[in-house]
GROMACS .gro file of N, CA and C in nm:
model
  402
    1UNK      N    1   0.098  -0.138   0.033
    1UNK     CA    2   0.011  -0.001  -0.063
    1UNK      C    3   0.149   0.117  -0.017
    2UNK      N    4   0.177   0.136   0.110
    2UNK     CA    5   0.269   0.240   0.144
    2UNK      C    6   0.342   0.242   0.020
    3UNK      N    7   0.414   0.356  -0.123
    3UNK     CA    8   0.549   0.337  -0.073
    3UNK      C    9   0.657   0.448  -0.095
    4UNK      N   10   0.579   0.581  -0.046
    4UNK     CA   11   0.704   0.685  -0.015
    4UNK      C   12   0.648   0.716   0.126
    5UNK      N   13   0.802   0.712   0.201
    5UNK     CA   14   0.789   0.787   0.278
    5UNK      C   15   0.807   0.980   0.313
    6UNK      N   16   0.713   1.002   0.378
    6UNK     CA   17   0.812   1.166   0.361
    6UNK      C   18   0.855   1.251   0.471
    7UNK      N   19   0.972   1.239   0.465
    7UNK     CA   20   1.041   1.335   0.541
    7UNK      C   21   1.010   1.428   0.581
    8UNK      N   22   1.037   1.540   0.680
    8UNK     CA   23   1.025   1.703   0.724
    8UNK      C   24   1.013   1.737   0.616
    9UNK      N   25   1.118   1.812   0.544
    9UNK     CA   26   1.145   1.937   0.538
    9UNK      C   27   0.973   1.885   0.389
   10UNK      N   28   0.928   1.802   0.351
   10UNK     CA   29   0.884   1.770   0.288
   10UNK      C   30   0.719   1.832   0.305
   11UNK      N   31   0.731   1.793   0.381
   11UNK     CA   32   0.532   1.809   0.526
   11UNK      C   33   0.599   1.929   0.566
   12UNK      N   34   0.714   2.030   0.569
   12UNK     CA   35   0.731   2.122   0.593
   12UNK      C   36   0.731   2.166   0.460
   13UNK      N   37   0.762   2.237   0.338
   13UNK     CA   38   0.722   2.260   0.276
   13UNK      C   39   0.515   2.234   0.181
   14UNK      N   40   0.475   2.144   0.240
   14UNK     CA   41   0.355   2.098   0.252
   14UNK      C   42   0.236   2.215   0.312
   15UNK      N   43   0.309   2.231   0.405
   15UNK     CA   44   0.222   2.368   0.525
   15UNK      C   45   0.284   2.488   0.428
   16UNK      N   46   0.338   2.486   0.427
   16UNK     CA   47   0.460   2.647   0.381
   16UNK      C   48   0.305   2.684   0.241
   17UNK      N   49   0.273   2.576   0.167
   17UNK     CA   50   0.214   2.565   0.029
   17UNK      C   51   0.184   2.455  -0.014
   18UNK      N   52   0.054   2.465   0.024
   18UNK     CA   53  -0.037   2.341   0.052
   18UNK      C   54  -0.044   2.339  -0.095
   19UNK      N   55  -0.070   2.425  -0.222
   19UNK     CA   56  -0.089   2.447  -0.340
   19UNK      C   57   0.093   2.423  -0.425
   20UNK      N   58   0.181   2.351  -0.394
   20UNK     CA   59   0.289   2.358  -0.443
   20UNK      C   60   0.325   2.202  -0.543
   21UNK      N   61   0.479   2.233  -0.486
   21UNK     CA   62   0.511   2.085  -0.568
   21UNK      C   63   0.466   1.998  -0.499
   22UNK      N   64   0.499   1.923  -0.363
   22UNK     CA   65   0.524   1.794  -0.263
   22UNK      C   66   0.323   1.788  -0.221
   23UNK      N   67   0.296   1.828  -0.272
   23UNK     CA   68   0.077   1.818  -0.274
   23UNK      C   69   0.114   1.809  -0.424
   24UNK      N   70   0.134   1.848  -0.548
   24UNK     CA   71   0.092   1.823  -0.651
   24UNK      C   72   0.148   1.625  -0.653
   25UNK      N   73   0.300   1.615  -0.640
   25UNK     CA   74   0.305   1.551  -0.652
   25UNK      C   75   0.270   1.385  -0.565
   26UNK      N   76   0.199   1.466  -0.469
   26UNK     CA   77   0.148   1.326  -0.391
   26UNK      C   78  -0.052   1.335  -0.438
   27UNK      N   79  -0.066   1.433  -0.599
   27UNK     CA   80  -0.158   1.376  -0.620
   27UNK      C   81  -0.163   1.320  -0.685
   28UNK      N   82  -0.021   1.293  -0.759
   28UNK     CA   83  -0.025   1.236  -0.869
   28UNK      C   84   0.026   1.121  -0.852
   29UNK      N   85   0.139   1.102  -0.746
   29UNK     CA   86   0.112   0.944  -0.679
   29UNK      C   87   0.001   0.855  -0.604
   30UNK      N   88  -0.079   0.960  -0.533
   30UNK     CA   89  -0.205   0.896  -0.457
   30UNK      C   90  -0.163   0.968  -0.298
   31UNK      N   91  -0.264   1.018  -0.260
   31UNK     CA   92  -0.272   1.004  -0.091
   31UNK      C   93  -0.235   0.892  -0.059
   32UNK      N   94  -0.339   0.757  -0.082
   32UNK     CA   95  -0.259   0.617  -0.027
   32UNK      C   96  -0.138   0.591   0.018
   33UNK      N   97  -0.046   0.646  -0.122
   33UNK     CA   98   0.085   0.570  -0.115
   33UNK      C   99   0.203   0.656  -0.053
   34UNK      N  100   0.116   0.750   0.022
   34UNK     CA  101   0.167   0.867   0.126
   34UNK      C  102   0.181   0.840   0.270
   35UNK      N  103   0.340   0.784   0.365
   35UNK     CA  104   0.314   0.824   0.448
   35UNK      C  105   0.422   0.945   0.487
   36UNK      N  106   0.415   0.872   0.624
   36UNK     CA  107   0.531   0.919   0.733
   36UNK      C  108   0.574   0.889   0.868
   37UNK      N  109   0.675   0.904   0.914
   37UNK     CA  110   0.744   0.816   1.030
   37UNK      C  111   0.708   0.913   1.118
   38UNK      N  112   0.679   0.838   1.306
   38UNK     CA  113   0.696   0.914   1.394
   38UNK      C  114   0.819   1.027   1.449
   39UNK      N  115   0.943   0.943   1.366
   39UNK     CA  116   1.035   1.015   1.450
   39UNK      C  117   1.025   1.222   1.366
   40UNK      N  118   0.970   1.240   1.241
   40UNK     CA  119   0.946   1.354   1.092
   40UNK      C  120   0.817   1.435   1.254
   41UNK      N  121   0.736   1.369   1.280
   41UNK     CA  122   0.605   1.383   1.384
   41UNK      C  123   0.664   1.432   1.462
   42UNK      N  124   0.736   1.376   1.522
   42UNK     CA  125   0.822   1.492   1.635
   42UNK      C  126   0.854   1.633   1.617
   43UNK      N  127   0.966   1.572   1.458
   43UNK     CA  128   1.063   1.698   1.452
   43UNK      C  129   0.945   1.843   1.409
   44UNK      N  130   0.829   1.802   1.347
   44UNK     CA  131   0.731   1.871   1.335
   44UNK      C  132   0.690   1.952   1.371
   45UNK      N  133   0.626   1.844   1.521
   45UNK     CA  134   0.510   1.904   1.648
   45UNK      C  135   0.578   1.992   1.721
   46UNK      N  136   0.825   2.018   1.750
   46UNK     CA  137   0.843   2.047   1.751
   46UNK      C  138   0.893   2.154   1.700
   47UNK      N  139   0.943   2.157   1.586
   47UNK     CA  140   0.926   2.353   1.559
   47UNK      C  141   0.907   2.428   1.534
   48UNK      N  142   0.716   2.311   1.548
   48UNK     CA  143   0.550   2.401   1.574
   48UNK      C  144   0.597   2.477   1.707
   49UNK      N  145   0.569   2.347   1.854
   49UNK     CA  146   0.638   2.446   1.959
   49UNK      C  147   0.746   2.496   1.961
   50UNK      N  148   0.824   2.556   1.913
   50UNK     CA  149   1.004   2.627   1.924
   50UNK      C  150   0.858   2.721   1.837
   51UNK      N  151   0.830   2.748   1.776
   51UNK     CA  152   0.777   2.888   1.730
   51UNK      C  153   0.680   2.944   1.780
   52UNK      N  154   0.664   2.861   1.857
   52UNK     CA  155   0.505   2.977   1.946
   52UNK      C  156   0.369   3.025   1.943
   53UNK      N  157   0.386   2.965   1.776
   53UNK     CA  158   0.333   2.978   1.740
   53UNK      C  159   0.108   2.882   1.712
   54UNK      N  160   0.039   2.927   1.769
   54UNK     CA  161  -0.017   2.789   1.807
   54UNK      C  162  -0.143   2.815   1.663
   55UNK      N  163  -0.123   2.920   1.597
   55UNK     CA  164  -0.156   2.865   1.423
   55UNK      C  165  -0.095   2.785   1.377
   56UNK      N  166   0.094   2.788   1.390
   56UNK     CA  167   0.137   2.691   1.327
   56UNK      C  168   0.103   2.547   1.347
   57UNK      N  169   0.062   2.512   1.542
   57UNK     CA  170   0.056   2.406   1.570
   57UNK      C  171   0.007   2.375   1.490
   58UNK      N  172  -0.154   2.418   1.498
   58UNK     CA  173  -0.298   2.380   1.485
   58UNK      C  174  -0.229   2.314   1.337
   59UNK      N  175  -0.190   2.345   1.194
   59UNK     CA  176  -0.185   2.273   1.128
   59UNK      C  177  -0.079   2.178   1.078
   60UNK      N  178   0.020   2.211   1.131
   60UNK     CA  179   0.063   2.048   1.199
   60UNK      C  180  -0.002   1.966   1.192
   61UNK      N  181  -0.056   1.966   1.374
   61UNK     CA  182  -0.181   1.844   1.319
   61UNK      C  183  -0.261   1.799   1.331
   62UNK      N  184  -0.327   1.924   1.212
   62UNK     CA  185  -0.400   1.859   1.072
   62UNK      C  186  -0.341   1.801   0.991
   63UNK      N  187  -0.217   1.840   0.950
   63UNK     CA  188  -0.152   1.772   0.857
   63UNK      C  189  -0.165   1.624   0.877
   64UNK      N  190  -0.091   1.644   1.063
   64UNK     CA  191  -0.047   1.492   1.074
   64UNK      C  192  -0.211   1.389   1.083
   65UNK      N  193  -0.251   1.454   1.161
   65UNK     CA  194  -0.367   1.403   1.104
   65UNK      C  195  -0.417   1.341   0.975
   66UNK      N  196  -0.418   1.428   0.878
   66UNK     CA  197  -0.452   1.360   0.747
   66UNK      C  198  -0.369   1.251   0.701
   67UNK      N  199  -0.209   1.266   0.765
   67UNK     CA  200  -0.164   1.130   0.695
   67UNK      C  201  -0.090   1.043   0.824
   68UNK      N  202  -0.148   0.933   0.732
   68UNK     CA  203  -0.026   0.905   0.819
   68UNK      C  204   0.135   0.837   0.898
   69UNK      N  205   0.098   0.835   0.968
   69UNK     CA  206   0.219   0.843   1.099
   69UNK      C  207   0.301   0.716   1.149
   70UNK      N  208   0.356   0.616   1.120
   70UNK     CA  209   0.372   0.493   1.091
   70UNK      C  210   0.506   0.507   1.274
   71UNK      N  211   0.455   0.391   1.348
   71UNK     CA  212   0.533   0.407   1.443
   71UNK      C  213   0.660   0.278   1.434
   72UNK      N  214   0.732   0.332   1.542
   72UNK     CA  215   0.891   0.251   1.483
   72UNK      C  216   0.814   0.101   1.487
   73UNK      N  217   0.942   0.021   1.444
   73UNK     CA  218   0.860  -0.161   1.560
   73UNK      C  219   1.026  -0.172   1.518
   74UNK      N  220   1.034  -0.263   1.566
   74UNK     CA  221   1.167  -0.373   1.539
   74UNK      C  222   1.184  -0.407   1.405
   75UNK      N  223   1.173  -0.467   1.353
   75UNK     CA  224   1.294  -0.455   1.254
   75UNK      C  225   1.389  -0.283   1.180
   76UNK      N  226   1.314  -0.214   1.261
   76UNK     CA  227   1.354  -0.073   1.241
   76UNK      C  228   1.578  -0.069   1.282
   77UNK      N  229   1.549  -0.147   1.444
   77UNK     CA  230   1.635  -0.152   1.516
   77UNK      C  231   1.799  -0.233   1.437
   78UNK      N  232   1.760  -0.341   1.423
   78UNK     CA  233   1.878  -0.364   1.281
   78UNK      C  234   1.899  -0.248   1.159
   79UNK      N  235   1.819  -0.260   1.084
   79UNK     CA  236   1.871  -0.135   1.019
   79UNK      C  237   1.935   0.028   1.033
   80UNK      N  238   1.881   0.042   1.189
   80UNK     CA  239   1.985   0.173   1.275
   80UNK      C  240   2.075   0.126   1.270
   81UNK      N  241   2.124  -0.013   1.340
   81UNK     CA  242   2.275  -0.050   1.356
   81UNK      C  243   2.351  -0.037   1.292
   82UNK      N  244   2.324  -0.159   1.151
   82UNK     CA  245   2.389  -0.169   1.000
   82UNK      C  246   2.423  -0.009   0.950
   83UNK      N  247   2.289   0.089   0.932
   83UNK     CA  248   2.369   0.158   0.875
   83UNK      C  249   2.462   0.296   0.955
   84UNK      N  250   2.427   0.291   1.085
   84UNK     CA  251   2.511   0.398   1.195
   84UNK      C  252   2.652   0.271   1.210
   85UNK      N  253   2.661   0.155   1.250
   85UNK     CA  254   2.807   0.102   1.193
   85UNK      C  255   2.898   0.163   1.056
   86UNK      N  256   2.757   0.115   0.957
   86UNK     CA  257   2.852   0.167   0.786
   86UNK      C  258   2.939   0.372   0.753
   87UNK      N  259   2.795   0.368   0.904
   87UNK     CA  260   2.809   0.549   0.839
   87UNK      C  261   3.011   0.566   0.934
   88UNK      N  262   2.981   0.520   1.011
   88UNK     CA  263   3.087   0.593   1.169
   88UNK      C  264   3.200   0.527   1.138
   89UNK      N  265   3.198   0.429   0.987
   89UNK     CA  266   3.381   0.303   0.946
   89UNK      C  267   3.389   0.382   0.821
   90UNK      N  268   3.332   0.541   0.780
   90UNK     CA  269   3.327   0.596   0.665
   90UNK      C  270   3.386   0.700   0.777
   91UNK      N  271   3.334   0.718   0.812
   91UNK     CA  272   3.358   0.844   0.888
   91UNK      C  273   3.317   0.943   0.822
   92UNK      N  274   3.180   0.949   0.805
   92UNK     CA  275   3.080   1.039   0.769
   92UNK      C  276   2.884   0.974   0.796
   93UNK      N  277   2.919   1.019   0.944
   93UNK     CA  278   2.798   0.998   1.026
   93UNK      C  279   2.707   1.123   0.971
   94UNK      N  280   2.527   1.084   1.012
   94UNK     CA  281   2.413   1.122   1.007
   94UNK      C  282   2.325   1.136   1.114
   95UNK      N  283   2.295   1.272   1.113
   95UNK     CA  284   2.201   1.301   1.286
   95UNK      C  285   2.143   1.230   1.327
   96UNK      N  286   2.126   1.224   1.436
   96UNK     CA  287   2.031   1.122   1.473
   96UNK      C  288   1.903   1.097   1.410
   97UNK      N  289   1.767   1.171   1.433
   97UNK     CA  290   1.697   1.155   1.336
   97UNK      C  291   1.675   1.102   1.224
   98UNK      N  292   1.724   1.124   1.150
   98UNK     CA  293   1.806   1.126   1.038
   98UNK      C  294   1.852   0.975   0.972
   99UNK      N  295   1.883   0.904   1.039
   99UNK     CA  296   1.934   0.782   1.133
   99UNK      C  297   1.745   0.707   1.148
  100UNK      N  298   1.725   0.799   1.208
  100UNK     CA  299   1.569   0.705   1.256
  100UNK      C  300   1.480   0.702   1.089
  101UNK      N  301   1.533   0.770   1.127
  101UNK     CA  302   1.452   0.868   0.931
  101UNK      C  303   1.460   0.736   0.788
  102UNK      N  304   1.609   0.688   0.775
  102UNK     CA  305   1.609   0.629   0.759
  102UNK      C  306   1.610   0.398   0.796
  103UNK      N  307   1.670   0.481   0.891
  103UNK     CA  308   1.569   0.338   0.915
  103UNK      C  309   1.500   0.216   0.843
  104UNK      N  310   1.395   0.374   0.977
  104UNK     CA  311   1.259   0.384   0.941
  104UNK      C  312   1.201   0.288   0.753
  105UNK      N  313   1.185   0.378   0.651
  105UNK     CA  314   1.180   0.380   0.577
  105UNK      C  315   1.310   0.272   0.550
  106UNK      N  316   1.404   0.229   0.496
  106UNK     CA  317   1.485   0.087   0.508
  106UNK      C  318   1.370  -0.046   0.553
  107UNK      N  319   1.382  -0.068   0.695
  107UNK     CA  320   1.240  -0.129   0.761
  107UNK      C  321   1.140  -0.147   0.641
  108UNK      N  322   1.086  -0.100   0.627
  108UNK     CA  323   1.008  -0.093   0.551
  108UNK      C  324   0.966  -0.130   0.417
  109UNK      N  325   1.132  -0.088   0.355
  109UNK     CA  326   1.107  -0.079   0.190
  109UNK      C  327   1.042   0.050   0.170
  110UNK      N  328   1.086   0.119   0.181
  110UNK     CA  329   0.934   0.248   0.125
  110UNK      C  330   1.056   0.301   0.038
  111UNK      N  331   1.061   0.420   0.000
  111UNK     CA  332   1.087   0.550  -0.069
  111UNK      C  333   1.107   0.661  -0.028
  112UNK      N  334   1.229   0.710   0.001
  112UNK     CA  335   1.202   0.798   0.142
  112UNK      C  336   1.189   0.949   0.035
  113UNK      N  337   1.126   1.012   0.042
  113UNK     CA  338   1.073   1.162   0.020
  113UNK      C  339   1.193   1.258   0.055
  114UNK      N  340   1.316   1.319  -0.017
  114UNK     CA  341   1.320   1.452   0.140
  114UNK      C  342   1.402   1.536   0.033
  115UNK      N  343   1.437   1.618   0.052
  115UNK     CA  344   1.489   1.744   0.055
  115UNK      C  345   1.618   1.714   0.025
  116UNK      N  346   1.701   1.660   0.105
  116UNK     CA  347   1.835   1.646   0.194
  116UNK      C  348   1.891   1.521   0.156
  117UNK      N  349   1.875   1.544   0.047
  117UNK     CA  350   1.933   1.346  -0.070
  117UNK      C  351   2.110   1.362  -0.043
  118UNK      N  352   2.140   1.489  -0.025
  118UNK     CA  353   2.370   1.475  -0.005
  118UNK      C  354   2.315   1.376   0.092
  119UNK      N  355   2.263   1.407   0.223
  119UNK     CA  356   2.267   1.364   0.327
  119UNK      C  357   2.304   1.183   0.387
  120UNK      N  358   2.085   1.224   0.324
  120UNK     CA  359   2.073   1.039   0.243
  120UNK      C  360   2.121   0.969   0.220
  121UNK      N  361   2.208   1.071   0.059
  121UNK     CA  362   2.280   1.019  -0.024
  121UNK      C  363   2.386   0.877   0.043
  122UNK      N  364   2.395   0.909   0.155
  122UNK     CA  365   2.575   0.819   0.208
  122UNK      C  366   2.481   0.674   0.282
  123UNK      N  367   2.360   0.649   0.283
  123UNK     CA  368   2.271   0.576   0.347
  123UNK      C  369   2.247   0.447   0.198
  124UNK      N  370   2.330   0.330   0.236
  124UNK     CA  371   2.331   0.226   0.074
  124UNK      C  372   2.178   0.136   0.146
  125UNK      N  373   2.097   0.119  -0.042
  125UNK     CA  374   2.021   0.091  -0.041
  125UNK      C  375   1.902   0.130   0.012
  126UNK      N  376   1.947   0.249   0.027
  126UNK     CA  377   1.786   0.361   0.130
  126UNK      C  378   1.770   0.462  -0.097
  127UNK      N  379   1.658   0.396  -0.148
  127UNK     CA  380   1.575   0.474  -0.262
  127UNK      C  381   1.516   0.601  -0.171
  128UNK      N  382   1.550   0.698  -0.269
  128UNK     CA  383   1.554   0.855  -0.195
  128UNK      C  384   1.470   0.889  -0.367
  129UNK      N  385   1.382   1.036  -0.332
  129UNK     CA  386   1.319   1.111  -0.425
  129UNK      C  387   1.288   1.218  -0.405
  130UNK      N  388   1.343   1.313  -0.431
  130UNK     CA  389   1.309   1.446  -0.444
  130UNK      C  390   1.222   1.567  -0.472
  131UNK      N  391   1.161   1.545  -0.491
  131UNK     CA  392   0.966   1.637  -0.546
  131UNK      C  393   0.990   1.805  -0.527
  132UNK      N  394   1.070   1.782  -0.421
  132UNK     CA  395   1.104   2.001  -0.394
  132UNK      C  396   1.182   2.034  -0.500
  133UNK      N  397   1.267   1.952  -0.584
  133UNK     CA  398   1.372   1.991  -0.672
  133UNK      C  399   1.272   2.049  -0.754
  134UNK      N  400   1.374   2.159  -0.864
  134UNK     CA  401   1.290   2.242  -0.987
  134UNK      C  402   1.384   2.168  -1.114
   0.00000   0.00000   0.00000
């Protein structure tokens, strides 16, 4: 059913530009094919809380309500360990939340939709698409 896991920057763009590139691409691939990670939901809610804007917090809540937010499961832990060890060995670590998002995406065998392609491209076998590129 799901094919794409949307990263924080893609959902942030969707909040800023409801008729923009991300929204258009979701319409093309179909809403039932997209989801996000609980880690992404945490990042979005934190950003809204940090902004101090009740309006933004409400918009984030509405977006997350309209989208399937998937919990981490046990399979993600194996991917996390493999990715972290690999990136440590090559001396190119990524941020801790991005590491969890990558592991979650691999565990579910999905395509990660992100604008942060340079960082995520270091993760072996992680399929990526950038729907915000011009």
